[in-house]
Short mmCIF file of C-alpha atoms in Angstrom, two decimals:
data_model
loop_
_atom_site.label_atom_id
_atom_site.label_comp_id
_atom_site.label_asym_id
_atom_site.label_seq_id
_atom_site.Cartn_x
_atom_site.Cartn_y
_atom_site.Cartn_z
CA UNK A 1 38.37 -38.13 -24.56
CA UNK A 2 35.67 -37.93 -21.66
CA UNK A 3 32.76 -39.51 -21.61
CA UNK A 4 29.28 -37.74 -21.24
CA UNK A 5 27.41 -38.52 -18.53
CA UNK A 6 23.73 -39.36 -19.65
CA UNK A 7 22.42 -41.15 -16.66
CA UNK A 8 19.68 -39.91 -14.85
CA UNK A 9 20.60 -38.00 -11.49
CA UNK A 10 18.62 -36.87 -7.99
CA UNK A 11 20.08 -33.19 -8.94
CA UNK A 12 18.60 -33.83 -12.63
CA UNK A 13 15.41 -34.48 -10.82
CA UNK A 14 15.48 -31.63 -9.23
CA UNK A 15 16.45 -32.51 -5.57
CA UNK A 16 19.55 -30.75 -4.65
CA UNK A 17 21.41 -32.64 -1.74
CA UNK A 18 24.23 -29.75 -1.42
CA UNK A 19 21.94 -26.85 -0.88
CA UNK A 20 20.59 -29.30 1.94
CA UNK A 21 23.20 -29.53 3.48
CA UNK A 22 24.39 -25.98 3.27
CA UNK A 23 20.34 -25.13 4.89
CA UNK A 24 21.33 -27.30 7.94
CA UNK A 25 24.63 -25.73 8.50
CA UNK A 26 23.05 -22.12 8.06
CA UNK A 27 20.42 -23.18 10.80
CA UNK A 28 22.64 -24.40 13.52
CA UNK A 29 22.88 -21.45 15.39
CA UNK A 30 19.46 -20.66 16.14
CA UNK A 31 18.97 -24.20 16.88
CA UNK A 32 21.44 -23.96 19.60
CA UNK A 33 19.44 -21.40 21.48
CA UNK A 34 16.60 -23.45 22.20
CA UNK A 35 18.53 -25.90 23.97
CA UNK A 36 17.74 -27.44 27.54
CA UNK A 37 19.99 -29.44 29.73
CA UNK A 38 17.98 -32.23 28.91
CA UNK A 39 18.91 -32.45 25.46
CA UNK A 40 21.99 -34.60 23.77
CA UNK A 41 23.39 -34.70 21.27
CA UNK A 42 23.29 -32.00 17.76
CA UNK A 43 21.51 -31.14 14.81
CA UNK A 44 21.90 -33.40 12.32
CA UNK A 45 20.81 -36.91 13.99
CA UNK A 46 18.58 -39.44 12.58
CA UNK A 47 16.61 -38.71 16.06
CA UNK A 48 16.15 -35.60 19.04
CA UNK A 49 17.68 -37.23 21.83
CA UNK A 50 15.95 -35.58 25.48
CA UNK A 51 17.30 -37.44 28.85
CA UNK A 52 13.78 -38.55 30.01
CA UNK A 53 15.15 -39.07 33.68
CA UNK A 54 14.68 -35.27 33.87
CA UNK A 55 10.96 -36.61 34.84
CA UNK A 56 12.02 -38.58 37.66
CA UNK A 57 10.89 -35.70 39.75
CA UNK A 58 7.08 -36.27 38.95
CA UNK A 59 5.47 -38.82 40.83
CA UNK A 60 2.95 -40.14 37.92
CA UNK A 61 3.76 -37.75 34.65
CA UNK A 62 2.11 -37.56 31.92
CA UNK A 63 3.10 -37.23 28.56
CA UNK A 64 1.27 -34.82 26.31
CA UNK A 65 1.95 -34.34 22.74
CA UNK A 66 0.22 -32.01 19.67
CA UNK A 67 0.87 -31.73 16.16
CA UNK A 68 -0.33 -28.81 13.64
CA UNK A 69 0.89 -26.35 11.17
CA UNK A 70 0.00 -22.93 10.01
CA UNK A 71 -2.55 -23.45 7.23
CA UNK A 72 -2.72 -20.88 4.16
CA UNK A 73 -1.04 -18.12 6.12
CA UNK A 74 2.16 -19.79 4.64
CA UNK A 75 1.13 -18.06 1.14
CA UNK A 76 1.44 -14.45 2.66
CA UNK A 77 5.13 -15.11 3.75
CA UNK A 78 5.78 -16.72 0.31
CA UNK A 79 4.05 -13.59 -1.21
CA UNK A 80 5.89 -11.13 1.33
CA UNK A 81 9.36 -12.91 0.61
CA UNK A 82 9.52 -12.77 4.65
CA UNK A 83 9.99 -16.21 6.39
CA UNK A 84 11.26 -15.55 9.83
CA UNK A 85 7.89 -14.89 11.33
CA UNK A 86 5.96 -17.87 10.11
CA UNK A 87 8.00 -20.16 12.48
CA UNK A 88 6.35 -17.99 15.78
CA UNK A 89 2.81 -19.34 14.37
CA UNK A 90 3.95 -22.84 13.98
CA UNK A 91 5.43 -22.86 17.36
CA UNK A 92 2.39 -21.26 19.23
CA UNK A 93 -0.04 -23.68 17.38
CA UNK A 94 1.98 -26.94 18.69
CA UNK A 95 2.81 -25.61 22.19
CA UNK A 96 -0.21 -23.38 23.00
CA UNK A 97 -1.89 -26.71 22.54
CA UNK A 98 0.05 -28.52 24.90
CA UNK A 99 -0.14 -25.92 28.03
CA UNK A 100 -3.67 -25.78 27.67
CA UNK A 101 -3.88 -29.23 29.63
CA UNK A 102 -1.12 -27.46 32.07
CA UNK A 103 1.61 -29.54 30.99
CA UNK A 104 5.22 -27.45 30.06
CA UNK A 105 6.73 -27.76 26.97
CA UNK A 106 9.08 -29.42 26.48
CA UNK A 107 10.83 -30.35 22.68
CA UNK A 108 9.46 -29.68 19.41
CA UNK A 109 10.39 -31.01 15.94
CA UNK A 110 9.45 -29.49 12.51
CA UNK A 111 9.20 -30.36 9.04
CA UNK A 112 9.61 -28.28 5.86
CA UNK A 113 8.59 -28.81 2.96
CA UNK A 114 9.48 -27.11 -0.08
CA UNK A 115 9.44 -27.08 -3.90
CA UNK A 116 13.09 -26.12 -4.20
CA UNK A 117 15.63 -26.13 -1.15
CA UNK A 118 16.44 -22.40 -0.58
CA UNK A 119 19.05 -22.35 1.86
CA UNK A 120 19.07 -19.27 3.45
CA UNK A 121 15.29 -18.97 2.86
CA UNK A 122 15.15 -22.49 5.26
CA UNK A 123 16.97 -20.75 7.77
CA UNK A 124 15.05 -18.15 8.07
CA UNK A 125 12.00 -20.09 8.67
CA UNK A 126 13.60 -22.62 11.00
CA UNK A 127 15.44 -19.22 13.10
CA UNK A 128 11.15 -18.23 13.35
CA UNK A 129 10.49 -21.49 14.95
CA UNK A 130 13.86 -21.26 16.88
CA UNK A 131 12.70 -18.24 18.26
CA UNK A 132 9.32 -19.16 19.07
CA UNK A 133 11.20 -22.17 20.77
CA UNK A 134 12.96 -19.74 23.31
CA UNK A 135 9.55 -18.12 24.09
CA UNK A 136 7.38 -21.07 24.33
CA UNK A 137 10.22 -22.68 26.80
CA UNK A 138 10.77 -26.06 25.08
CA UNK A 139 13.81 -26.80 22.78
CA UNK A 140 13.84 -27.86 19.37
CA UNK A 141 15.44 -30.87 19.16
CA UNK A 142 15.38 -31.55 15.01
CA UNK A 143 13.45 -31.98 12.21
CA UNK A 144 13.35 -32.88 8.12
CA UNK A 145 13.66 -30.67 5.22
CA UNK A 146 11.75 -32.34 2.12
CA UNK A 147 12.53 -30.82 -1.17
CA UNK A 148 9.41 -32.11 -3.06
CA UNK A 149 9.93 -31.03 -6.76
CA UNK A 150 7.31 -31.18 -9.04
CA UNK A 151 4.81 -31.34 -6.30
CA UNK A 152 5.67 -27.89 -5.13
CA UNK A 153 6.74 -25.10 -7.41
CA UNK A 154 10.21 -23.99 -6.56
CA UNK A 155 9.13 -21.07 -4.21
CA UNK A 156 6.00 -23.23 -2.59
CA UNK A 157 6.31 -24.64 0.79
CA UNK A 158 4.58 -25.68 4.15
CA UNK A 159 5.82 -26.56 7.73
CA UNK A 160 4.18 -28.42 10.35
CA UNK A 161 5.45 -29.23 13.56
CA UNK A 162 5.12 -32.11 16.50
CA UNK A 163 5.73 -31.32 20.16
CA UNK A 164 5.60 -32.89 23.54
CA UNK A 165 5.08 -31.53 26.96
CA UNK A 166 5.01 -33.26 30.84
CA UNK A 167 2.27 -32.51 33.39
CA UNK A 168 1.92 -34.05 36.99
CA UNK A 169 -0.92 -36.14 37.38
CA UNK A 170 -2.80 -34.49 39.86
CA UNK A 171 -2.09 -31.49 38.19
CA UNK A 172 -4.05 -32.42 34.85
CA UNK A 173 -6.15 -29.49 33.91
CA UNK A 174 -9.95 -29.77 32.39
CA UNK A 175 -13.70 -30.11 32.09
CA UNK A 176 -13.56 -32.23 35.30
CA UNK A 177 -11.90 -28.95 37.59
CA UNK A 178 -14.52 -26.93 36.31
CA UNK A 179 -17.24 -25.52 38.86
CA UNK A 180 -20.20 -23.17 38.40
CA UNK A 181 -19.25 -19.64 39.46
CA UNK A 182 -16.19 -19.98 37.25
CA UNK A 183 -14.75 -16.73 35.61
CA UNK A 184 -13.45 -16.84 32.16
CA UNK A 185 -10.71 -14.57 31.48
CA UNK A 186 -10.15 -13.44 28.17
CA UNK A 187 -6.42 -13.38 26.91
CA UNK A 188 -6.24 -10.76 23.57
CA UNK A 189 -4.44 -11.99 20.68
CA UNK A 190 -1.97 -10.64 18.56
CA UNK A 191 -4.18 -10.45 15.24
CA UNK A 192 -5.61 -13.11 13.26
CA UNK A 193 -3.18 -15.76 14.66
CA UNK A 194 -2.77 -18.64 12.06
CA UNK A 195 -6.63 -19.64 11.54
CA UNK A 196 -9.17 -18.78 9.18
CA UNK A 197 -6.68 -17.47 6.14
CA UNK A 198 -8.55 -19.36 3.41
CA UNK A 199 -11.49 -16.93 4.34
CA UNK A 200 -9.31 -13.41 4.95
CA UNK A 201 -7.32 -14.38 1.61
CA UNK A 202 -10.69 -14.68 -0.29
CA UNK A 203 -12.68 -11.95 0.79
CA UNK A 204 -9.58 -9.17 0.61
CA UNK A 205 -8.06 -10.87 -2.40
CA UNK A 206 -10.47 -12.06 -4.90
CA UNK A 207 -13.60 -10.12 -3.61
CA UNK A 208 -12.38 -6.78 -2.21
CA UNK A 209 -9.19 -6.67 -4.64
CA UNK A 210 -7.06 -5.59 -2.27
CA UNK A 211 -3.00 -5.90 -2.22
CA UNK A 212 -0.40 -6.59 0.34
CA UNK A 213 1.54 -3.72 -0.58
CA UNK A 214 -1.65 -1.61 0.44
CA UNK A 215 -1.37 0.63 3.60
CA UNK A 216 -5.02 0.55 5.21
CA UNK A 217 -5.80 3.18 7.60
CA UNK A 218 -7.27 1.40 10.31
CA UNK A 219 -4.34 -0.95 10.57
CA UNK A 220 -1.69 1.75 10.68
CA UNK A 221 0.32 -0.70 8.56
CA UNK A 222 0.28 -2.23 5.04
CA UNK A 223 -2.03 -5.26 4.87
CA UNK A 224 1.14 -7.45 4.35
CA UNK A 225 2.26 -6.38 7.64
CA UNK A 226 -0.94 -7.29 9.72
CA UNK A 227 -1.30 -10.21 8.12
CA UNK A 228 1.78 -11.92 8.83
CA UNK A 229 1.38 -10.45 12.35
CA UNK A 230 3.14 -13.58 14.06
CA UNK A 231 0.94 -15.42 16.00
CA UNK A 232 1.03 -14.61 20.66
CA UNK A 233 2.63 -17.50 22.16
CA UNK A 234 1.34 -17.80 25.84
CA UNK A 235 2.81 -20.57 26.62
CA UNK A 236 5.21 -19.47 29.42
CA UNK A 237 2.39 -16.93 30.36
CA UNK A 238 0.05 -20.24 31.42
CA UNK A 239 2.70 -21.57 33.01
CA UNK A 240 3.22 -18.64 35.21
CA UNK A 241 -0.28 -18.08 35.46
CA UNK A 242 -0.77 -21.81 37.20
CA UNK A 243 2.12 -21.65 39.70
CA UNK A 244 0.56 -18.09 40.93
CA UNK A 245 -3.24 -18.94 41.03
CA UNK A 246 -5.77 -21.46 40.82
CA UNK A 247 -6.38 -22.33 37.19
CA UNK A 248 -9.09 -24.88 36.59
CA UNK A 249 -8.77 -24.64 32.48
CA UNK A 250 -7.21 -23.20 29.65
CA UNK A 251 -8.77 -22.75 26.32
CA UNK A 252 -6.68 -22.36 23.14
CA UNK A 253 -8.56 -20.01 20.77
CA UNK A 254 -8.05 -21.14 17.22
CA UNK A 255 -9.61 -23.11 14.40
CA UNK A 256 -13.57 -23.12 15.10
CA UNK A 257 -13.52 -19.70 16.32
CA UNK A 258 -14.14 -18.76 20.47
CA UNK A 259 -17.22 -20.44 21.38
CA UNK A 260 -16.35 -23.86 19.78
CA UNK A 261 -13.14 -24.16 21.53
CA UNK A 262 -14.16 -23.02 24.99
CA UNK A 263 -16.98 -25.46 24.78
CA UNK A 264 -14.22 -28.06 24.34
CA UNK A 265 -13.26 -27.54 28.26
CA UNK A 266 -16.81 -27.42 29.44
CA UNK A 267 -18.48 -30.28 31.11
CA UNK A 268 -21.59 -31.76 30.02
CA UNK A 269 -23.33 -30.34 32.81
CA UNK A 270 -22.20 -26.70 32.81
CA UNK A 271 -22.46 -23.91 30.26
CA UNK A 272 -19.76 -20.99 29.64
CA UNK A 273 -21.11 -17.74 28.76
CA UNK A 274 -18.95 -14.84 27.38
CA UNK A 275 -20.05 -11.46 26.92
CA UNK A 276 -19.03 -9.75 23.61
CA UNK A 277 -19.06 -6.07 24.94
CA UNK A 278 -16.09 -7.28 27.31
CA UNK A 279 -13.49 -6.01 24.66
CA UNK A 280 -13.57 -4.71 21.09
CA UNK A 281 -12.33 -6.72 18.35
CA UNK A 282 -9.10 -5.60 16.48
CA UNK A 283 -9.74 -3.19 13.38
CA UNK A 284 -8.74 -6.45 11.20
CA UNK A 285 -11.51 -8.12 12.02
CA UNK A 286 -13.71 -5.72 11.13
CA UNK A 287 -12.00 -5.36 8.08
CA UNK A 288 -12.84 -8.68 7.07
CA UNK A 289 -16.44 -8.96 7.82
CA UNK A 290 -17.16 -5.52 5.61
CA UNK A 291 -15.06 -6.55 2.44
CA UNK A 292 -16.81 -9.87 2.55
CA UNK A 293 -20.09 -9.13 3.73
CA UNK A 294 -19.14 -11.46 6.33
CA UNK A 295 -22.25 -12.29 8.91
CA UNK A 296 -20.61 -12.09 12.44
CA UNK A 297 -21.73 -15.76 13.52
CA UNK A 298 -19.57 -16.66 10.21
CA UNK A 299 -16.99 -14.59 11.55
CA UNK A 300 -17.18 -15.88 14.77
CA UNK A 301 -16.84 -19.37 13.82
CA UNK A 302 -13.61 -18.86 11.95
CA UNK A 303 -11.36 -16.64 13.44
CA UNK A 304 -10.39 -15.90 17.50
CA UNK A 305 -12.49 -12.11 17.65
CA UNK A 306 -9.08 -10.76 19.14
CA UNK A 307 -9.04 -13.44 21.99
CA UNK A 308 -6.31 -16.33 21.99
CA UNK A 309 -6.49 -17.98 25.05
CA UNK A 310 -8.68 -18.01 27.72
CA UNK A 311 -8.25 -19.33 31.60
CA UNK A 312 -11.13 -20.62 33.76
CA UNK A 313 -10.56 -20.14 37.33
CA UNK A 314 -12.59 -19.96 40.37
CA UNK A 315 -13.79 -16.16 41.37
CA UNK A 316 -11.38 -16.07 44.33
CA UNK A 317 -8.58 -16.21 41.54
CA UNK A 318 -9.60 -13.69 39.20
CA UNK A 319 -7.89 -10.86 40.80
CA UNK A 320 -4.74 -13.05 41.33
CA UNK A 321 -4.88 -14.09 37.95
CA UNK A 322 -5.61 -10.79 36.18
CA UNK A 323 -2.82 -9.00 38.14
CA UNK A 324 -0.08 -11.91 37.09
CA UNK A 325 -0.98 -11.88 33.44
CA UNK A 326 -0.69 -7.97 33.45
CA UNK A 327 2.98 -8.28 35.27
CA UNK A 328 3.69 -10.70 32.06
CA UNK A 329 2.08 -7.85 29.92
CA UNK A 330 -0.67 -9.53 28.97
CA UNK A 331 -3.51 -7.69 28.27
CA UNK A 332 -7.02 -9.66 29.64
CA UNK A 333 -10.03 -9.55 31.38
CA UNK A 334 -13.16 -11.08 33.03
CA UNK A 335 -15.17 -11.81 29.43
CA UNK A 336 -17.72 -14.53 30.90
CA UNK A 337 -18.93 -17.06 33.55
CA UNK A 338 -19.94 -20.66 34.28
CA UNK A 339 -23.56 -21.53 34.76
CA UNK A 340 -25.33 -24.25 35.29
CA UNK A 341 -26.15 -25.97 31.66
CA UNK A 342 -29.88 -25.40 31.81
CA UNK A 343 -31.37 -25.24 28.64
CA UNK A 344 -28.60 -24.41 26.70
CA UNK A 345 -27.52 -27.34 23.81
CA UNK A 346 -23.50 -25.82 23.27
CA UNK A 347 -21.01 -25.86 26.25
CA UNK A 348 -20.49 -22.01 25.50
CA UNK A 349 -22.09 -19.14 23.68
CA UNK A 350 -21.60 -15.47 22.94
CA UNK A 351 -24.13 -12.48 23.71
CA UNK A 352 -24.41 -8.80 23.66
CA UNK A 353 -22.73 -6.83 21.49
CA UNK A 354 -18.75 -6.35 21.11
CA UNK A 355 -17.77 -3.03 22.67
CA UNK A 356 -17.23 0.24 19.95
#
């Protein structure tokens, strides 16, 4: 006769070890092409193991590290059943950060969480951070997979990611480089990036009604589609971009909109100006502020206006600069200047009107 098991179980409670394990085996490979010669070991460590003697080159590095994830946008992919592009955003949010201080990437772990362990739905989101990996420059050297049941229904999930780059001391970029005369050069972005989603889902969603499904004209694509447009990565473009010509700072364009972020880099002393009529915002944005009745200072302050990064360098740069980004295939421009602070209270402000 066999006895019943009645015992409670981790399966019973809903965490499923096997399809784990069967995750981490279907991610391997895209693991693998993120690797440097600096990293040991394989997946499936307690710990990313990178041979720190790779350093010994610098003569005073510097460690810098940045942590984020990808916000609401993760809902769209759930929605969209497509998970292979969400990894680009986390990726570009961690490293973007990094390169901004001119340090290069160098490893990057994630974490996913989910409701249910999916494996081949896990391995597509870890081959999107793979990839974004290989075109930020760094490797990804591990990471956790938390099945949270429960918590999370069993399609829910988020990812965030940790990463840590290496600068020369005397290399550091920053406020302190800055000089008046300074151009700004505008980098465009790829869309909305990965900031601002709680507004875009609630003004085309609940107010405007509209669907993912739905192909909008001035997109030339389903809604769906632009808004899982994966997020620019310009890390190896910065990179390039200081070993060509002078760079005294980098801005990273996300959460708090343009102005708030550039004002980040500006000295107490100095102002940064940038003129709206520079470029014309990407039909999405547009789109946003007329389902919503969205003012554009509230616009502004969320989302990037169709620039990502931006690059402060002296004026003898700017055609040095401009040239190299557009080799890379970068599409930017002269948007602004450095003044003198004056009477201004904010290290940076908008004016005019964005180009039609």
């Amino acid at each position: 006769m066999t006895e019943k098991t009645t015992g409670a179980s981790y399966a019973a409670a809903g965490v499923d070890i096997e399809a784990g394990d069967r995750a981490v085996e279907l991610m391997k490979e895209w693991v693998k092409k993120t690797q440097r010669p600096e990293v040991l070991g394989g997946l499936g460590g307690f710990a990313g193991l990178f041979d720190a003697s790779a350093l010994k080159r610098y003569e005073r590095p510097l460690l810098a590290s940045a942590t984020d994830g990808v916000g609401t946008k993760v809902d769209i992919a759930r929605q969209m059943g497509v998970y292979d592009t969400i990894g680009h955003d986390l990726v570009a949010m961690v490293m973007d950060d990094i390169v901004v201080c001119g340090a290069e990437p160098l490893f990057m772990t994630d974490y996913i969480c989910v409701g249910k362990v999916h494996p081949e739905r896990v391995a597509a989101i870890v081959k999107g951070i793979a990839e974004g990996c290989v075109l930020a420059g760094c490797a990804l050297v591990g990471g956790e997979t938390a099945e949270h049941p429960g918590l999370l229904g069993p399609d829910d999930f988020d990812v965030a990611g940790a990463g840590t780059g290496v600068v020369e001391y005397d290399r550091l970029l920053g406020a302190d480089r800055i000089r008046t005369g300074d151009a700004v050069i505008a980098m465009a972005s790829s869309g909305l990036h990965s900031n601002g989603y709680s507004l875009v889902r609630h003004v085309l969603f609940d107010r405007a009604g509209m669907s993912l499904d739905r192909h909008v004209e001035e997109l030339g694509r389903t809604l769906g589609e632009e808004l899982l447009e994966p997020t620019k990565i310009y890390s190896l473009d910065c990179m390039a971009l200081t070993r060509t010509a002078e760079v005294h700072a980098y801005s990273h364009i996300t959460g708090g909109g343009l102005a708030a972020n550039l004002a980040r880099v500006i000295p107490d002393h100095l102002h940064a100006t940038v003129d709206r009529s520079t470029w014309t915002p990407g039909a999405i944005f547009d789109l946003v502020g007329k389902a919503g009745d969205v003012e554009r200072l509230e616009l502004e302050k969320t989302l990037n206006m169709g620039v990502g990064m931006m690059a402060v360098v002296p004026q003898e740069s700017v055609d040095v600069a401009l040239t190299a980004l557009a080799d890379r295939g970068v599409e930017a421009w002269v948007a602004g200047e450095i003044l003198d602070r004056g009477d201004h209270t904010e290290g940076a402000t908008l004016t005019g009107d964005y180009a039609v």
